[in-house]
């Protein structure tokens, strides 16, 4: 049985198009699920409905088999970390963390021990008397997390909790949140617009597009088998080659390459190939789909280099390893062949979502 279930959940603000549009989703107990999508696609709105902070205009929220759609927040037993932490500035760390326990009328002595436990969990023991303004961004973020965890919630809701942190701290917090989530085995819904964060932290990812779930699956599912052009473009980097469908192949600006698809011959298509699944060669090699082109630019990024190649089907970026200095073999302007295994090219109808 699923732990949290959304059934056709909708929210409409006034006469605007729905912010969340008949969204359905099932989250099993103990799962760490990411809601991933571009700004404005309805992630926060969805989370706020789950927490009971705003009322849906349609559909139901079911937790442990019980309909909680109209329950007030304090009766849902969910921990919530807001997009902007929202700590109380005039209260110290201990009081911020204890707030939810006071609301639930937990005794003073139990409060003290649970606050200490939650602060230990987020590695902030000793910071009880500090005010939020005396903490770094990462520390504030951890206070917010402790405040959500201290009520021993059944479900943890995190909204872009890492977006204000610098790259290094962010990576540290990703690991920390993941560890805490595993240790407590707590069903967690984590909102982010950062695909690296979603793929690296979560068991499953639900990609949202305009208030709906475009696809839900494991990180590998989404990256390797995107169900739509939108998902392919949002999760991971992608090259797009414009062409027309042919029999068990695609015509890319005059070159026919093998590609699996079920589109009618003549249909306008786009072939998506990940940059690291492509290689640059001087001459076509057997077993590969390939396109002739000219090297446009060489971009060194440290661990990898991007070789940009202009082809008749569009500009592509090929990722090369920098260790063997592979990328230096090519010069700007040089004629080359861009190649990939036919199974690494995914065909989508052009212009489709
Ligand atoms: N209180 C509100 N009143 C009117 N419109 C709202 C309200 N809250 C959100 N919206 C609209 O609903 C849509 C979804 O907003 P939401 O905050 O859920 O997006 P999001 O996916 O969390 O985006 P972001 O990544 O920028 O945080 C947006 O078009 C937004 O303008
Ligand atoms: Mg948001």
CSV table of C-alpha atoms and ligand atoms in Angstrom, one decimal:
chain,number,residue,atom,x,y,z
A,1,UNK,CA,0.0,0.0,0.0
A,2,UNK,CA,1.2,3.5,-0.7
A,3,UNK,CA,2.0,5.7,2.2
A,4,UNK,CA,1.1,9.0,0.6
A,5,UNK,CA,-1.3,9.1,-2.4
A,6,UNK,CA,-2.4,12.1,-4.5
A,7,UNK,CA,-5.6,11.5,-6.4
A,8,UNK,CA,-6.3,14.0,-9.1
A,9,UNK,CA,-5.1,16.8,-6.9
A,10,UNK,CA,-5.7,20.3,-8.3
A,11,UNK,CA,-5.2,23.9,-7.2
A,12,UNK,CA,-6.4,26.9,-9.1
A,13,UNK,CA,-5.7,30.5,-8.0
A,14,UNK,CA,-8.6,32.7,-9.2
A,15,UNK,CA,-9.1,32.4,-12.9
A,16,UNK,CA,-5.4,31.6,-13.8
A,17,UNK,CA,-4.6,28.3,-15.4
A,18,UNK,CA,-4.4,25.6,-12.7
A,19,UNK,CA,-1.1,25.7,-10.7
A,20,UNK,CA,-1.6,22.0,-10.0
A,21,UNK,CA,-3.7,20.2,-12.5
A,22,UNK,CA,-5.3,16.8,-11.6
A,23,UNK,CA,-2.0,15.4,-10.3
A,24,UNK,CA,-1.8,11.8,-9.2
A,25,UNK,CA,1.1,10.2,-7.5
A,26,UNK,CA,1.8,7.3,-5.1
A,27,UNK,CA,4.7,7.3,-2.6
A,28,UNK,CA,5.5,4.1,-0.7
A,29,UNK,CA,6.5,4.1,3.0
A,30,UNK,CA,10.1,5.2,3.5
A,31,UNK,CA,10.7,6.4,0.0
A,32,UNK,CA,12.7,9.5,-0.8
A,33,UNK,CA,10.9,11.1,-3.7
A,34,UNK,CA,11.9,14.2,-5.6
A,35,UNK,CA,9.4,16.6,-7.2
A,36,UNK,CA,11.5,18.0,-10.0
A,37,UNK,CA,10.4,20.7,-12.5
A,38,UNK,CA,11.0,24.2,-13.8
A,39,UNK,CA,10.1,27.3,-11.9
A,40,UNK,CA,6.3,27.9,-11.7
A,41,UNK,CA,5.3,24.3,-12.5
A,42,UNK,CA,3.5,23.8,-9.2
A,43,UNK,CA,6.0,22.1,-6.9
A,44,UNK,CA,5.5,24.4,-3.9
A,45,UNK,CA,1.8,24.5,-4.4
A,46,UNK,CA,1.7,20.8,-4.3
A,47,UNK,CA,3.8,20.6,-1.2
A,48,UNK,CA,1.7,23.2,0.6
A,49,UNK,CA,-1.5,21.2,-0.1
A,50,UNK,CA,0.2,18.1,1.3
A,51,UNK,CA,1.1,20.0,4.4
A,52,UNK,CA,-2.4,21.4,4.7
A,53,UNK,CA,-1.3,25.0,4.3
A,54,UNK,CA,-3.6,25.6,1.3
A,55,UNK,CA,-6.8,23.9,0.3
A,56,UNK,CA,-7.0,22.0,-2.9
A,57,UNK,CA,-9.7,23.0,-5.4
A,58,UNK,CA,-10.0,19.4,-6.5
A,59,UNK,CA,-8.9,15.8,-5.8
A,60,UNK,CA,-7.8,14.1,-2.6
A,61,UNK,CA,-4.7,13.5,-0.4
A,62,UNK,CA,-4.6,10.0,1.2
A,63,UNK,CA,-2.1,9.1,3.9
A,64,UNK,CA,-2.0,5.6,5.3
A,65,UNK,CA,-5.3,4.9,3.7
A,66,UNK,CA,-7.0,7.8,5.4
A,67,UNK,CA,-8.3,10.9,3.5
A,68,UNK,CA,-6.5,13.9,5.0
A,69,UNK,CA,-7.5,16.5,2.4
A,70,UNK,CA,-9.3,18.8,4.8
A,71,UNK,CA,-7.3,18.1,8.0
A,72,UNK,CA,-5.5,21.1,9.5
A,73,UNK,CA,-1.7,21.0,9.3
A,74,UNK,CA,-1.1,20.0,13.0
A,75,UNK,CA,-3.2,16.9,12.6
A,76,UNK,CA,-1.3,15.6,9.6
A,77,UNK,CA,2.0,14.7,11.4
A,78,UNK,CA,4.1,16.1,8.6
A,79,UNK,CA,7.4,18.0,9.0
A,80,UNK,CA,7.9,20.9,6.6
A,81,UNK,CA,11.0,22.8,5.6
A,82,UNK,CA,10.0,25.9,3.6
A,83,UNK,CA,11.7,27.3,0.5
A,84,UNK,CA,13.2,30.2,2.6
A,85,UNK,CA,13.7,28.3,6.0
A,86,UNK,CA,11.3,30.7,7.7
A,87,UNK,CA,13.0,30.6,11.1
A,88,UNK,CA,11.7,32.9,13.8
A,89,UNK,CA,14.4,35.6,14.0
A,90,UNK,CA,13.7,36.7,17.6
A,91,UNK,CA,13.9,33.2,19.0
A,92,UNK,CA,17.1,31.2,19.6
A,93,UNK,CA,17.9,27.9,17.9
A,94,UNK,CA,16.4,25.8,20.8
A,95,UNK,CA,13.2,27.8,20.8
A,96,UNK,CA,12.9,27.6,17.0
A,97,UNK,CA,13.2,23.8,17.1
A,98,UNK,CA,10.9,23.4,20.1
A,99,UNK,CA,8.1,25.4,18.5
A,100,UNK,CA,6.2,22.5,17.0
A,101,UNK,CA,6.4,20.6,20.3
A,102,UNK,CA,4.9,23.5,22.2
A,103,UNK,CA,2.1,23.6,19.6
A,104,UNK,CA,1.5,19.9,20.3
A,105,UNK,CA,1.6,20.5,24.1
A,106,UNK,CA,4.6,18.2,24.7
A,107,UNK,CA,5.9,18.5,28.3
A,108,UNK,CA,8.8,20.8,29.1
A,109,UNK,CA,11.2,18.0,30.1
A,110,UNK,CA,10.4,15.9,27.0
A,111,UNK,CA,10.7,19.0,24.9
A,112,UNK,CA,14.2,19.6,26.1
A,113,UNK,CA,15.4,16.0,25.4
A,114,UNK,CA,13.8,15.9,21.9
A,115,UNK,CA,15.3,19.3,20.9
A,116,UNK,CA,18.7,18.1,22.0
A,117,UNK,CA,18.2,14.9,20.0
A,118,UNK,CA,17.1,16.7,16.9
A,119,UNK,CA,20.0,19.2,17.1
A,120,UNK,CA,22.4,16.3,17.6
A,121,UNK,CA,21.0,14.7,14.4
A,122,UNK,CA,21.7,17.8,12.3
A,123,UNK,CA,25.1,18.3,14.1
A,124,UNK,CA,24.2,21.5,15.8
A,125,UNK,CA,24.5,20.5,19.4
A,126,UNK,CA,26.0,23.5,21.3
A,127,UNK,CA,24.2,26.1,19.1
A,128,UNK,CA,21.0,26.2,21.3
A,129,UNK,CA,21.4,29.8,22.4
A,130,UNK,CA,22.2,31.4,19.0
A,131,UNK,CA,19.8,33.5,17.0
A,132,UNK,CA,19.2,32.7,13.4
A,133,UNK,CA,21.2,35.8,12.2
A,134,UNK,CA,24.2,34.5,14.1
A,135,UNK,CA,24.2,31.3,11.9
A,136,UNK,CA,25.5,30.6,8.4
A,137,UNK,CA,23.0,29.6,5.6
A,138,UNK,CA,23.9,25.9,6.0
A,139,UNK,CA,23.4,26.1,9.8
A,140,UNK,CA,20.0,27.9,9.4
A,141,UNK,CA,19.0,25.2,6.9
A,142,UNK,CA,19.9,22.5,9.5
A,143,UNK,CA,17.9,24.3,12.2
A,144,UNK,CA,14.9,24.3,9.8
A,145,UNK,CA,15.5,20.6,9.3
A,146,UNK,CA,15.7,19.9,13.0
A,147,UNK,CA,12.5,21.9,13.6
A,148,UNK,CA,10.7,19.7,11.0
A,149,UNK,CA,12.2,16.4,12.4
A,150,UNK,CA,11.6,17.1,16.1
A,151,UNK,CA,7.9,16.4,16.0
A,152,UNK,CA,8.8,12.9,14.7
A,153,UNK,CA,6.7,13.3,11.6
A,154,UNK,CA,5.3,10.5,9.5
A,155,UNK,CA,6.2,12.4,6.3
A,156,UNK,CA,8.9,14.9,5.7
A,157,UNK,CA,8.3,17.7,3.1
A,158,UNK,CA,11.4,19.7,1.9
A,159,UNK,CA,11.0,22.7,-0.4
A,160,UNK,CA,14.2,23.7,-2.3
A,161,UNK,CA,16.0,23.4,1.0
A,162,UNK,CA,19.5,23.5,-0.5
A,163,UNK,CA,19.1,26.2,-3.1
A,164,UNK,CA,20.6,29.0,-1.0
A,165,UNK,CA,23.8,27.2,-0.2
A,166,UNK,CA,27.1,27.3,-2.0
A,167,UNK,CA,28.1,24.3,-4.1
A,168,UNK,CA,30.3,22.6,-1.6
A,169,UNK,CA,28.0,23.0,1.4
A,170,UNK,CA,25.1,21.9,-0.8
A,171,UNK,CA,26.9,18.6,-1.6
A,172,UNK,CA,27.5,18.1,2.1
A,173,UNK,CA,23.9,18.8,3.0
A,174,UNK,CA,22.7,16.4,0.2
A,175,UNK,CA,24.6,13.6,1.8
A,176,UNK,CA,23.5,14.6,5.3
A,177,UNK,CA,19.8,14.8,4.4
A,178,UNK,CA,20.0,11.5,2.6
A,179,UNK,CA,21.7,9.8,5.6
A,180,UNK,CA,19.1,11.2,8.1
A,181,UNK,CA,16.3,10.1,5.7
A,182,UNK,CA,17.7,6.6,5.6
A,183,UNK,CA,18.4,6.4,9.3
A,184,UNK,CA,14.9,7.5,10.2
A,185,UNK,CA,13.3,5.6,7.3
A,186,UNK,CA,11.0,8.6,6.9
A,187,UNK,CA,8.8,9.0,3.8
A,188,UNK,CA,10.2,12.2,2.2
A,189,UNK,CA,9.1,14.4,-0.6
A,190,UNK,CA,11.8,16.8,-1.7
A,191,UNK,CA,11.1,19.7,-4.1
A,192,UNK,CA,13.9,20.9,-6.3
A,193,UNK,CA,14.4,22.4,-9.8
A,194,UNK,CA,18.0,21.0,-9.8
A,195,UNK,CA,18.2,17.7,-11.7
A,196,UNK,CA,21.5,16.7,-10.2
A,197,UNK,CA,20.1,17.0,-6.7
A,198,UNK,CA,17.0,15.0,-7.6
A,199,UNK,CA,18.9,12.2,-9.4
A,200,UNK,CA,21.7,11.9,-6.8
A,201,UNK,CA,19.6,12.0,-3.6
A,202,UNK,CA,16.3,10.4,-4.3
A,203,UNK,CA,14.9,6.8,-4.9
A,204,UNK,CA,12.5,8.1,-7.4
A,205,UNK,CA,11.8,11.3,-9.2
A,206,UNK,CA,8.5,12.8,-10.4
A,207,UNK,CA,9.1,15.3,-13.2
A,208,UNK,CA,6.4,18.0,-13.2
A,209,UNK,CA,5.4,20.0,-16.2
A,210,UNK,CA,2.7,22.7,-15.9
A,211,UNK,CA,1.0,21.3,-12.8
A,212,UNK,CA,1.1,17.6,-13.9
A,213,UNK,CA,3.4,14.7,-13.5
A,214,UNK,CA,5.2,14.2,-16.8
A,215,UNK,CA,7.0,11.1,-15.7
A,216,UNK,CA,7.8,9.3,-12.5
A,217,UNK,CA,10.6,6.7,-12.2
A,218,UNK,CA,14.0,5.9,-10.9
A,219,UNK,CA,16.8,8.4,-11.8
A,220,UNK,CA,18.1,5.8,-14.3
A,221,UNK,CA,14.6,5.5,-15.9
A,222,UNK,CA,14.3,9.2,-16.4
A,223,UNK,CA,17.8,9.7,-17.7
A,224,UNK,CA,18.0,6.6,-20.0
A,225,UNK,CA,14.3,6.2,-20.9
A,226,UNK,CA,12.7,9.7,-20.9
A,227,UNK,CA,9.0,9.4,-21.9
A,228,UNK,CA,8.8,12.7,-23.6
A,229,UNK,CA,10.9,15.5,-25.2
A,230,UNK,CA,10.2,17.6,-22.1
A,231,UNK,CA,11.6,15.1,-19.7
A,232,UNK,CA,14.6,14.3,-22.0
A,233,UNK,CA,15.4,18.0,-22.1
A,234,UNK,CA,14.9,18.7,-18.4
A,235,UNK,CA,16.8,15.7,-16.9
A,236,UNK,CA,20.4,15.7,-18.0
A,237,UNK,CA,22.2,17.4,-20.9
A,238,UNK,CA,21.0,16.5,-24.4
A,239,UNK,CA,21.8,17.1,-28.1
A,240,UNK,CA,18.9,17.4,-30.4
A,241,UNK,CA,19.2,16.5,-34.1
A,242,UNK,CA,16.4,17.5,-36.4
A,243,UNK,CA,15.3,15.1,-39.1
A,244,UNK,CA,12.5,13.0,-40.7
A,245,UNK,CA,11.4,9.5,-39.8
A,246,UNK,CA,12.2,6.8,-42.2
A,247,UNK,CA,11.8,3.0,-42.1
A,248,UNK,CA,13.7,1.8,-39.0
A,249,UNK,CA,15.9,4.9,-39.5
A,250,UNK,CA,16.0,8.7,-39.4
A,251,UNK,CA,17.1,11.0,-42.1
A,252,UNK,CA,19.3,13.7,-40.6
A,253,UNK,CA,19.8,16.4,-43.2
A,254,UNK,CA,20.6,13.9,-45.9
A,255,UNK,CA,22.3,11.2,-43.8
A,256,UNK,CA,20.3,8.2,-42.9
A,257,UNK,CA,21.1,6.8,-39.5
A,258,UNK,CA,19.6,3.7,-37.8
A,259,UNK,CA,17.1,4.5,-35.0
A,260,UNK,CA,14.2,2.7,-33.4
A,261,UNK,CA,10.9,4.5,-33.5
A,262,UNK,CA,7.2,3.9,-34.2
A,263,UNK,CA,6.5,7.1,-36.1
A,264,UNK,CA,5.1,7.3,-39.7
A,265,UNK,CA,7.7,7.7,-42.4
A,266,UNK,CA,8.1,11.3,-43.3
A,267,UNK,CA,7.2,12.7,-39.8
A,268,UNK,CA,9.4,15.5,-38.5
A,269,UNK,CA,11.4,14.1,-35.6
A,270,UNK,CA,14.2,15.0,-33.2
A,271,UNK,CA,16.8,12.6,-32.2
A,272,UNK,CA,18.2,13.1,-28.7
A,273,UNK,CA,21.7,11.8,-27.8
A,274,UNK,CA,23.5,12.5,-24.5
A,275,UNK,CA,26.8,14.4,-25.0
A,276,UNK,CA,28.8,11.7,-23.2
A,277,UNK,CA,27.3,9.0,-25.4
A,278,UNK,CA,28.7,10.6,-28.5
A,279,UNK,CA,32.3,10.5,-29.9
A,280,UNK,CA,34.2,12.4,-32.4
A,281,UNK,CA,36.2,10.5,-35.1
A,282,UNK,CA,38.0,11.4,-38.3
A,283,UNK,CA,36.3,8.7,-40.3
A,284,UNK,CA,33.1,6.7,-39.9
A,285,UNK,CA,33.5,3.4,-37.9
A,286,UNK,CA,31.3,0.3,-38.3
A,287,UNK,CA,28.4,-0.2,-35.8
A,288,UNK,CA,27.8,3.5,-35.1
A,289,UNK,CA,25.3,6.0,-36.4
A,290,UNK,CA,27.2,9.0,-37.6
A,291,UNK,CA,27.0,12.5,-39.0
A,292,UNK,CA,29.6,14.5,-40.8
A,293,UNK,CA,30.4,17.9,-39.4
A,294,UNK,CA,33.0,20.5,-38.6
A,295,UNK,CA,34.5,21.2,-35.2
A,296,UNK,CA,33.1,24.6,-34.0
A,297,UNK,CA,34.8,25.1,-30.6
A,298,UNK,CA,36.7,23.2,-28.0
A,299,UNK,CA,35.6,24.0,-24.4
A,300,UNK,CA,37.7,22.8,-21.5
A,301,UNK,CA,35.7,22.3,-18.3
A,302,UNK,CA,38.2,20.4,-16.2
A,303,UNK,CA,37.2,16.8,-15.8
A,304,UNK,CA,35.7,16.8,-19.3
A,305,UNK,CA,36.0,18.8,-22.5
A,306,UNK,CA,33.2,19.7,-24.8
A,307,UNK,CA,33.9,19.4,-28.5
A,308,UNK,CA,31.2,21.4,-30.4
A,309,UNK,CA,30.5,20.1,-33.8
A,310,UNK,CA,28.3,21.8,-36.5
A,311,UNK,CA,26.3,19.3,-38.5
A,312,UNK,CA,23.6,19.5,-41.1
A,313,UNK,CA,21.1,18.4,-38.4
A,314,UNK,CA,22.2,21.1,-35.9
A,315,UNK,CA,25.1,21.9,-33.6
A,316,UNK,CA,26.0,19.2,-31.1
A,317,UNK,CA,28.2,19.1,-28.1
A,318,UNK,CA,30.3,16.0,-27.5
A,319,UNK,CA,31.8,15.2,-24.1
A,320,UNK,CA,35.4,13.9,-24.2
A,321,UNK,CA,37.6,12.7,-21.4
A,322,UNK,CA,40.5,15.1,-20.7
A,323,UNK,CA,42.8,12.5,-19.0
A,324,UNK,CA,44.1,11.1,-22.3
A,325,UNK,CA,44.0,14.5,-23.9
A,326,UNK,CA,41.6,12.9,-26.4
A,327,UNK,CA,40.0,16.3,-27.1
A,328,UNK,CA,43.2,17.9,-28.2
A,329,UNK,CA,43.3,15.6,-31.2
A,330,UNK,CA,40.9,17.9,-33.0
A,331,UNK,CA,41.3,21.5,-34.1
A,332,UNK,CA,38.7,24.1,-34.7
A,333,UNK,CA,37.3,24.0,-38.2
A,334,UNK,CA,38.5,20.4,-38.8
A,335,UNK,CA,36.0,18.1,-40.7
A,336,UNK,CA,35.0,15.2,-38.4
A,337,UNK,CA,32.3,12.6,-37.9
A,338,UNK,CA,30.1,12.6,-34.8
A,339,UNK,CA,29.1,9.0,-33.8
A,340,UNK,CA,26.9,7.2,-31.4
A,341,UNK,CA,25.5,3.8,-30.9
A,342,UNK,CA,22.0,3.6,-32.5
A,343,UNK,CA,20.5,2.5,-29.2
A,344,UNK,CA,21.7,5.7,-27.6
A,345,UNK,CA,19.7,7.9,-29.9
A,346,UNK,CA,16.1,8.4,-28.7
A,347,UNK,CA,13.6,9.6,-31.3
A,348,UNK,CA,10.8,12.1,-30.5
A,349,UNK,CA,8.1,13.6,-32.7
A,350,UNK,CA,9.3,17.2,-33.4
A,351,UNK,CA,7.6,20.0,-31.5
A,352,UNK,CA,5.8,17.5,-29.1
A,353,UNK,CA,5.9,18.3,-25.4
B,1,LIG,N1,-0.9,32.4,-3.7
B,1,LIG,C1,-0.9,32.4,-5.0
B,1,LIG,N2,-1.8,33.2,-5.7
B,1,LIG,C2,-1.8,33.2,-7.1
B,1,LIG,N3,-1.0,32.4,-7.8
B,1,LIG,C3,-0.1,31.6,-7.2
B,1,LIG,C4,0.0,31.6,-5.7
B,1,LIG,N4,0.9,30.7,-5.4
B,1,LIG,C5,1.5,30.2,-6.6
B,1,LIG,N5,0.8,30.8,-7.6
B,1,LIG,C6,1.1,30.5,-9.1
B,1,LIG,O1,1.0,29.1,-9.2
B,1,LIG,C7,2.0,28.6,-10.1
B,1,LIG,C8,2.8,27.5,-9.4
B,1,LIG,O2,3.6,28.1,-8.4
B,1,LIG,P1,4.5,27.3,-7.4
B,1,LIG,O3,5.0,28.2,-6.4
B,1,LIG,O4,3.8,26.1,-7.0
B,1,LIG,O5,5.7,26.9,-8.4
B,1,LIG,P2,7.1,26.2,-8.1
B,1,LIG,O6,7.1,25.0,-9.0
B,1,LIG,O7,7.3,26.0,-6.7
B,1,LIG,O8,8.2,27.2,-8.7
B,1,LIG,P3,9.6,27.7,-8.1
B,1,LIG,O9,10.6,26.6,-8.6
B,1,LIG,O10,9.9,29.0,-8.7
B,1,LIG,O11,9.6,27.7,-6.6
B,1,LIG,C9,2.8,29.8,-10.5
B,1,LIG,O12,2.3,30.3,-11.8
B,1,LIG,C10,2.5,30.8,-9.5
B,1,LIG,O13,2.6,32.1,-10.0
B,2,LIG,MG1,8.6,26.7,-5.2
